[in-house]
mmCIF file of C-alpha atoms in Angstrom:
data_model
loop_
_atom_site.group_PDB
_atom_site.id
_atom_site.type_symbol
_atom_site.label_atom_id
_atom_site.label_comp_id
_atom_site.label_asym_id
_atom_site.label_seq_id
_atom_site.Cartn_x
_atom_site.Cartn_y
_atom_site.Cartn_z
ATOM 1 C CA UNK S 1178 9.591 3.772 -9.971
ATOM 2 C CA UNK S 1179 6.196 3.134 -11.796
ATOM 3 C CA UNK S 1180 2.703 3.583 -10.317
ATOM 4 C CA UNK S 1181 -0.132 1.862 -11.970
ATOM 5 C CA UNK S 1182 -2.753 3.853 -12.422
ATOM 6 C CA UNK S 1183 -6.651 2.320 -11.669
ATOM 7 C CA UNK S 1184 -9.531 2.652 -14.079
ATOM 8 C CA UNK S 1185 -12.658 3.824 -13.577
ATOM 9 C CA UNK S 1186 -11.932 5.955 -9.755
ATOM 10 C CA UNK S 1187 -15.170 4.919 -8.244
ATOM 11 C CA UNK S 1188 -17.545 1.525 -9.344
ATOM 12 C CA UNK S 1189 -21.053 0.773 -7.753
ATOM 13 C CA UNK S 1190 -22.968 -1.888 -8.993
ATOM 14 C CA UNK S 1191 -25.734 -4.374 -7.074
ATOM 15 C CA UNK S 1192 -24.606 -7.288 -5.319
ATOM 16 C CA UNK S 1193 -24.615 -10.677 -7.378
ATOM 17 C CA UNK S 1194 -23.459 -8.365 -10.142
ATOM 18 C CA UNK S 1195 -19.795 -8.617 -11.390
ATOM 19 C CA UNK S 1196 -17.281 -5.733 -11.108
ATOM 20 C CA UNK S 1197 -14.323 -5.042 -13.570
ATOM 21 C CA UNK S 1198 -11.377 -2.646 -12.492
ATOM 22 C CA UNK S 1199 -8.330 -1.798 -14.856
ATOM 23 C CA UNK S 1200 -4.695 -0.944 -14.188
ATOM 24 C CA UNK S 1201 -2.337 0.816 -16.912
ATOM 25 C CA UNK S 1202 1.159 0.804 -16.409
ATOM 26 C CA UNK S 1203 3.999 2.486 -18.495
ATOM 27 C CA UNK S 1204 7.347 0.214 -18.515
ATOM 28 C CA UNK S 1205 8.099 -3.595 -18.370
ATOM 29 C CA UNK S 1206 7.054 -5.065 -15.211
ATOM 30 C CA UNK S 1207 8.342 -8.732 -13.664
ATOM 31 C CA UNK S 1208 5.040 -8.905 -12.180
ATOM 32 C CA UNK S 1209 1.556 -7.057 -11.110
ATOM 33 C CA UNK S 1210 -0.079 -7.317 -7.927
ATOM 34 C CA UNK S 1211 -3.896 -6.316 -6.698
ATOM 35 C CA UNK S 1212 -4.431 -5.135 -3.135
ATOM 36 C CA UNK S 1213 -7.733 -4.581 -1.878
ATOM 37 C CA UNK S 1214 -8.375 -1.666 1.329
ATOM 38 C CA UNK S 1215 -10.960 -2.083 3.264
ATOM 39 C CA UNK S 1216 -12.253 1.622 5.063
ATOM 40 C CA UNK S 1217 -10.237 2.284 8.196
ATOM 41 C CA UNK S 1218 -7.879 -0.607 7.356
ATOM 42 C CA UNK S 1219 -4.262 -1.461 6.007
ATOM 43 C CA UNK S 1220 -4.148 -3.058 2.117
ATOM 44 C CA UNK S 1221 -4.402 -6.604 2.208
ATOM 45 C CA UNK S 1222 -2.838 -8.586 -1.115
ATOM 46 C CA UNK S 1223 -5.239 -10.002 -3.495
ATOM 47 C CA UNK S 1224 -3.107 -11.288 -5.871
ATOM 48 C CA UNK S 1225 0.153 -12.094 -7.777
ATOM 49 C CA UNK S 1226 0.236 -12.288 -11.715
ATOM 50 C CA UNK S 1227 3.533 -12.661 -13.212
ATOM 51 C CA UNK S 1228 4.693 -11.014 -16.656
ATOM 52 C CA UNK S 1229 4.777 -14.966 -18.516
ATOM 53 C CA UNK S 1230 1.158 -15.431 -16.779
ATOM 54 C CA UNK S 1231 -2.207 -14.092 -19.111
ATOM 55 C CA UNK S 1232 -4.721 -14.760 -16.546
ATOM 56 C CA UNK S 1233 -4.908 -16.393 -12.691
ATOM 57 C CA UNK S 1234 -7.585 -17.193 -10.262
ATOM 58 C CA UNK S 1235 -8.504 -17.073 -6.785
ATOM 59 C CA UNK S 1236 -11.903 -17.942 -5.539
ATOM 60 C CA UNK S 1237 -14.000 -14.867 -6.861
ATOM 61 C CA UNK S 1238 -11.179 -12.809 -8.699
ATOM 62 C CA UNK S 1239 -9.961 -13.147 -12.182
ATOM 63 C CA UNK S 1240 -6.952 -11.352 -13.205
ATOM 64 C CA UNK S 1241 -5.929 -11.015 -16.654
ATOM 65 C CA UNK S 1242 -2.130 -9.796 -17.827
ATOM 66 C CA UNK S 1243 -1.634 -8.101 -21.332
ATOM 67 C CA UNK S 1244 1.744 -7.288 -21.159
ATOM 68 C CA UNK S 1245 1.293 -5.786 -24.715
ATOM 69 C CA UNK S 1246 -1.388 -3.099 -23.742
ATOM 70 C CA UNK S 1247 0.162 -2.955 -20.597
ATOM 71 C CA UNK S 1248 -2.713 -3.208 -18.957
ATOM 72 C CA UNK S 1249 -4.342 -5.703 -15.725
ATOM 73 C CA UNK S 1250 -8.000 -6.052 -15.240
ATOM 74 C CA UNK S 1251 -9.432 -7.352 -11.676
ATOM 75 C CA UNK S 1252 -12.987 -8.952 -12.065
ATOM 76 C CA UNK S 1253 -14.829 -9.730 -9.154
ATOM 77 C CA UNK S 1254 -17.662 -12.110 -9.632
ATOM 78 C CA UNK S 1255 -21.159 -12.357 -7.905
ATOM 79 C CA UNK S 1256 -20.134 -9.856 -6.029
ATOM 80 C CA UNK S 1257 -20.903 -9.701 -2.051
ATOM 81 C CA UNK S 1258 -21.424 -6.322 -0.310
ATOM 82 C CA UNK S 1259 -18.549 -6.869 1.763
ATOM 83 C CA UNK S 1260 -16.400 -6.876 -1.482
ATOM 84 C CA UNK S 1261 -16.933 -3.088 -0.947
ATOM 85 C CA UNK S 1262 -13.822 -1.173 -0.715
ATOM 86 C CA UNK S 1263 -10.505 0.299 -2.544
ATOM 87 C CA UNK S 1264 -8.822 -1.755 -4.986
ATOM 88 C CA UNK S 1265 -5.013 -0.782 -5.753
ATOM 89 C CA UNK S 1266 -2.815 -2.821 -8.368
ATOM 90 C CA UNK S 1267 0.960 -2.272 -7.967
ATOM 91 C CA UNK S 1268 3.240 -2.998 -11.737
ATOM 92 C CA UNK S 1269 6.568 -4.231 -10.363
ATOM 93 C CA UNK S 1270 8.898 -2.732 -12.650
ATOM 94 C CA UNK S 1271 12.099 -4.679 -14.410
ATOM 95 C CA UNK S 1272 14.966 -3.555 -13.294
ATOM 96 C CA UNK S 1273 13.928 -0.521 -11.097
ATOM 97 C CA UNK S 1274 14.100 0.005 -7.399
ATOM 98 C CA UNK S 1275 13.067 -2.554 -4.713
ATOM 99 C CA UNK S 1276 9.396 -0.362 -4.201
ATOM 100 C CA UNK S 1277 5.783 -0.632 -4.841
ATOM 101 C CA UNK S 1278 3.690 2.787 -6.082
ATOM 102 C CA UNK S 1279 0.629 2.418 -5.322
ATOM 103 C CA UNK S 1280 -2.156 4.430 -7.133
ATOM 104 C CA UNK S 1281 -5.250 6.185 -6.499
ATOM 105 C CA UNK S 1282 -7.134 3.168 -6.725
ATOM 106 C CA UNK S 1283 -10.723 2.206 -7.512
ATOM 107 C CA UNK S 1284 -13.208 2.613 -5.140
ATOM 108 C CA UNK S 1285 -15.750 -0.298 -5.503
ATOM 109 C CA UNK S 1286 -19.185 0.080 -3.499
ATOM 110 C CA UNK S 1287 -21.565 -3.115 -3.412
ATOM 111 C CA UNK S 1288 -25.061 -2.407 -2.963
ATOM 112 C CA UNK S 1289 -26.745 -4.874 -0.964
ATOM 113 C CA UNK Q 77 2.115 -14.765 13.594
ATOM 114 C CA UNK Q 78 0.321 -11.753 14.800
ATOM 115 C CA UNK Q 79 0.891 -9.571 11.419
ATOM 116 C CA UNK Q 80 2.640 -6.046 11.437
ATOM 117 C CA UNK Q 81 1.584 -4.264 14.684
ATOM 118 C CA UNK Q 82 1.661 -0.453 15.229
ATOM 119 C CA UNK Q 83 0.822 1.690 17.747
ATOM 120 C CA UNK Q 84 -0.935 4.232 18.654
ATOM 121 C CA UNK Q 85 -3.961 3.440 16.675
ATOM 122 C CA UNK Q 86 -5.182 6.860 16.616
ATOM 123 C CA UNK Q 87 -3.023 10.039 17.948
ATOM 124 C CA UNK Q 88 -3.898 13.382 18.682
ATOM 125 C CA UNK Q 89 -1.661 16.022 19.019
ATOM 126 C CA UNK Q 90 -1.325 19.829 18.539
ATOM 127 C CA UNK Q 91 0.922 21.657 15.994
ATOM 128 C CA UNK Q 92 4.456 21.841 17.283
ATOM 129 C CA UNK Q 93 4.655 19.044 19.203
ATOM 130 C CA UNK Q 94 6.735 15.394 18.735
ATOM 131 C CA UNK Q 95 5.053 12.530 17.356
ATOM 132 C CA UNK Q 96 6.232 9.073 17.041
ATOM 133 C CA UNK Q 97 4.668 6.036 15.326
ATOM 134 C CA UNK Q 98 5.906 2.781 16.378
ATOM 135 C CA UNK Q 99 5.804 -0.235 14.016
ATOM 136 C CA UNK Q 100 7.101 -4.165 14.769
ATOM 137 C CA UNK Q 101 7.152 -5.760 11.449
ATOM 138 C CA UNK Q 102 6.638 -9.411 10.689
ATOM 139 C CA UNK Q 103 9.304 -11.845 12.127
ATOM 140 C CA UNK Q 104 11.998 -13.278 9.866
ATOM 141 C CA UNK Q 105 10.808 -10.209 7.115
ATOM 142 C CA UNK Q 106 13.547 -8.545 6.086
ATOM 143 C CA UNK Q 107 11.768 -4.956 4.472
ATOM 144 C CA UNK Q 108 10.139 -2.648 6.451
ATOM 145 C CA UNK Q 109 8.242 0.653 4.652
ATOM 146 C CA UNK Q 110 6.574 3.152 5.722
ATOM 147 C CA UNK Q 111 3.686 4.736 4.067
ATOM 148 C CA UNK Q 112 1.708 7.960 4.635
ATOM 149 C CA UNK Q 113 -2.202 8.103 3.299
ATOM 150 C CA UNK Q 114 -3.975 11.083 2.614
ATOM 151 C CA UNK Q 115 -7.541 11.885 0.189
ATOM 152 C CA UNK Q 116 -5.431 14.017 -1.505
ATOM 153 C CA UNK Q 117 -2.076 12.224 -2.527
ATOM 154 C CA UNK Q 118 -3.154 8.945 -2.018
ATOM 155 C CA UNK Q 119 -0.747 6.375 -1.014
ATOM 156 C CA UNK Q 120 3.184 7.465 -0.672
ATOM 157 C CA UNK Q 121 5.775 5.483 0.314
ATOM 158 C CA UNK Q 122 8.140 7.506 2.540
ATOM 159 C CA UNK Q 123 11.073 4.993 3.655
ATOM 160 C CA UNK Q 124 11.936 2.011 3.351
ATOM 161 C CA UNK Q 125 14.829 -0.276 5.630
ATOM 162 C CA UNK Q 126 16.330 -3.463 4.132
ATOM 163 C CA UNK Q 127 17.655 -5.505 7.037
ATOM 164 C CA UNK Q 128 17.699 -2.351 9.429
ATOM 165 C CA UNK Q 129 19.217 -0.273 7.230
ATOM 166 C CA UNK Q 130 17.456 2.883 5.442
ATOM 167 C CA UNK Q 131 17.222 2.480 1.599
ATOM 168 C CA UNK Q 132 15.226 4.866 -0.107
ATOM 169 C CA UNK Q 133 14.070 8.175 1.824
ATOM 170 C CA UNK Q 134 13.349 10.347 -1.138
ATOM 171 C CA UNK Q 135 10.129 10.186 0.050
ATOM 172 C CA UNK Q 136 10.086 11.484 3.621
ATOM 173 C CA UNK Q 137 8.475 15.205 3.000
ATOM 174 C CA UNK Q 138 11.029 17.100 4.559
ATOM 175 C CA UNK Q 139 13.432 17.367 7.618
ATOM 176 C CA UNK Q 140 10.840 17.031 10.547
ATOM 177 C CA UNK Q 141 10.390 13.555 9.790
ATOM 178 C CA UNK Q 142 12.832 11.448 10.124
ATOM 179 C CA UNK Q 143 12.164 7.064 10.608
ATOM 180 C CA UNK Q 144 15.277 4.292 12.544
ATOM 181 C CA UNK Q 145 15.086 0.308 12.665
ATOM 182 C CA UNK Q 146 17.278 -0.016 15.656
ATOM 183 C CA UNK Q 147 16.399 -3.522 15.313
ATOM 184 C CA UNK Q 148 14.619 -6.095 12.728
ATOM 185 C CA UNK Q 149 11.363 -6.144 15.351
ATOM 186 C CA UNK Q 150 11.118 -2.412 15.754
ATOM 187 C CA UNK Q 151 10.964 1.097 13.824
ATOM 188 C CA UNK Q 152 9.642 4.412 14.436
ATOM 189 C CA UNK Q 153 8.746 7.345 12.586
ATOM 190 C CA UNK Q 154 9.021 10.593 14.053
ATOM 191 C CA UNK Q 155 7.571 14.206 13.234
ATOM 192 C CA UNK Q 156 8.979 16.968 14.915
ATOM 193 C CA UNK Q 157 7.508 19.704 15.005
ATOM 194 C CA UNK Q 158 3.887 18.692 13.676
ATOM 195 C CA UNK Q 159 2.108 20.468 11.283
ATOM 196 C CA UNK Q 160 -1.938 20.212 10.386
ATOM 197 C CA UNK Q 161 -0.671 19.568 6.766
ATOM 198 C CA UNK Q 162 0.874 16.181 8.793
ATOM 199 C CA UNK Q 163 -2.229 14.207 9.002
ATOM 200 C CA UNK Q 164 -2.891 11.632 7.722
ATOM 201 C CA UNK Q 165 -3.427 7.567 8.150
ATOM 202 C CA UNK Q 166 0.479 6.685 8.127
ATOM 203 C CA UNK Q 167 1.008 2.835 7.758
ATOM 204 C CA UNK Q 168 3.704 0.576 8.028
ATOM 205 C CA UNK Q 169 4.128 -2.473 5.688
ATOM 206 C CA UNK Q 170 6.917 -5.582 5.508
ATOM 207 C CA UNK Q 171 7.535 -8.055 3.105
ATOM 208 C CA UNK Q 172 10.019 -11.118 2.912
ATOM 209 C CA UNK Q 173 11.673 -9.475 -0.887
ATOM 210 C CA UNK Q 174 11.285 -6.281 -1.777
ATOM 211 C CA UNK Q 175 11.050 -6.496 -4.913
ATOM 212 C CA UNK Q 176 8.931 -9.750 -5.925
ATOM 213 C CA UNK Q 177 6.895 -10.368 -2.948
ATOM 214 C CA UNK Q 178 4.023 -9.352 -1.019
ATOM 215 C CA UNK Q 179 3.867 -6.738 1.085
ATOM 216 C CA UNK Q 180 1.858 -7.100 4.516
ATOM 217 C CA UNK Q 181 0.084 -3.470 5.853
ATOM 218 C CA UNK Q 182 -0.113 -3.129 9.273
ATOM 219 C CA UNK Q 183 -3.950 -1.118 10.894
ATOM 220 C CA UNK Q 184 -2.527 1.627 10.385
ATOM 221 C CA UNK Q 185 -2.073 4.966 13.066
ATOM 222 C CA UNK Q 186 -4.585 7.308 11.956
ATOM 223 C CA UNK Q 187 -2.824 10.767 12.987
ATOM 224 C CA UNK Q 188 -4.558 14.049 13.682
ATOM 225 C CA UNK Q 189 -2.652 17.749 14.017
ATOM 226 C CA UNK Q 190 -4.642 20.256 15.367
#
């Protein structure tokens, strides 16, 4: 199984202010996918990019794919203070097992 | 639909005794996993059932633990005996495909060994 692995550990920036997170991964993946973790709570899925997709939206988040690098970045615009929490991206491998590994993750804080 | 449920929230218990973590995944989801959360490790998976039955339980830390789906509404995850070194947020999570698909976390049962 592969685990992604989250870049920088720990982020604070000022609210309105846009936040970048990175994920590295090792092997070929058939897609990527961004959790977020709110303190005291289960993971809750952000996002889906798949391994023919180079970037996707959802409201605030931008994810980018370079399957070359092997590499994901997260980027949260105008960010809100309740954007504050863990971020976790999970590579789903080709051909391995039917599991996620999650990461350490990257702790984001939003200062109001 | 009401999401994954588990219960107890919160459990306190003291070293030695039997602890069991209840989970009812997601109706009509056919994965169930279990996860343990510490600061230290992180995130592990421990188990995970494909239509009731166990799949991958490299994960479960040693013999005192030990996880059944007697059904697709209903797993548990037992410790027995309990350690300190046991707790941990321990969360259960189900998904429609393994593989491909998203996986839904349930609160979580934040679990304390004294």
């Amino acid at each position: 199984s592969q685990q992604g692995e989250e870049d920088p550990q720990a982020l604070s920036i000022q609210e309105g202010e846009n936040a970048t997170m990175n994920c590295s991964y090792k092997t070929s993946i058939n897609n990527l996918q961004w959790y977020r973790q709110n303190s005291g709570r289960g993971l809750v899925h952000l996002i889906l990019i798949r391994s023919n997709e180079r970037e996707k939206h959802s409201g605030r988040l931008r994810v980018t794919l370079d399957t070359s690098k092997k590499s994901s970045s997260l980027l949260i615009t105008a960010s809100r203070a309740a954007d504050t929490a863990s971020y976790f991206c999970a590579p789903n491998p080709q051909g391995g097992s039917e599991k996620l590994v999650f990461g350490k993750g990257t702790k984001l804080t939003v200062n109001p | 639909d009401a999401g994954v449920i588990q219960s107890p929230r919160h459990e306190v218990t003291e070293m030695g005794q039997e602890v069991t973590l209840r989970c009812k995944p997601i109706s009509g989801h056919d994965y169930l996993f279990w996860y343990r959360q510490t600061m230290m490790r992180g995130l592990e998976l421990l188990i995970y059932f494909n239509n009731n039955v166990p799949i991958d339980d490299s994960g479960m830390p040693e013999d005192r633990f030990s996880a059944k789906m007697p059904n697709a509404s209903f797993s548990t995850l037992k410790i027995q005996p309990s350690e300190p070194r046991d707790s941990a947020v321990y969360f259960c999570a189900s998904s429609l495909l393994a593989r491909t698909d998203t996986q839904y976390f349930g609160p979580g049962t934040r679990l304390t060994v004294l």
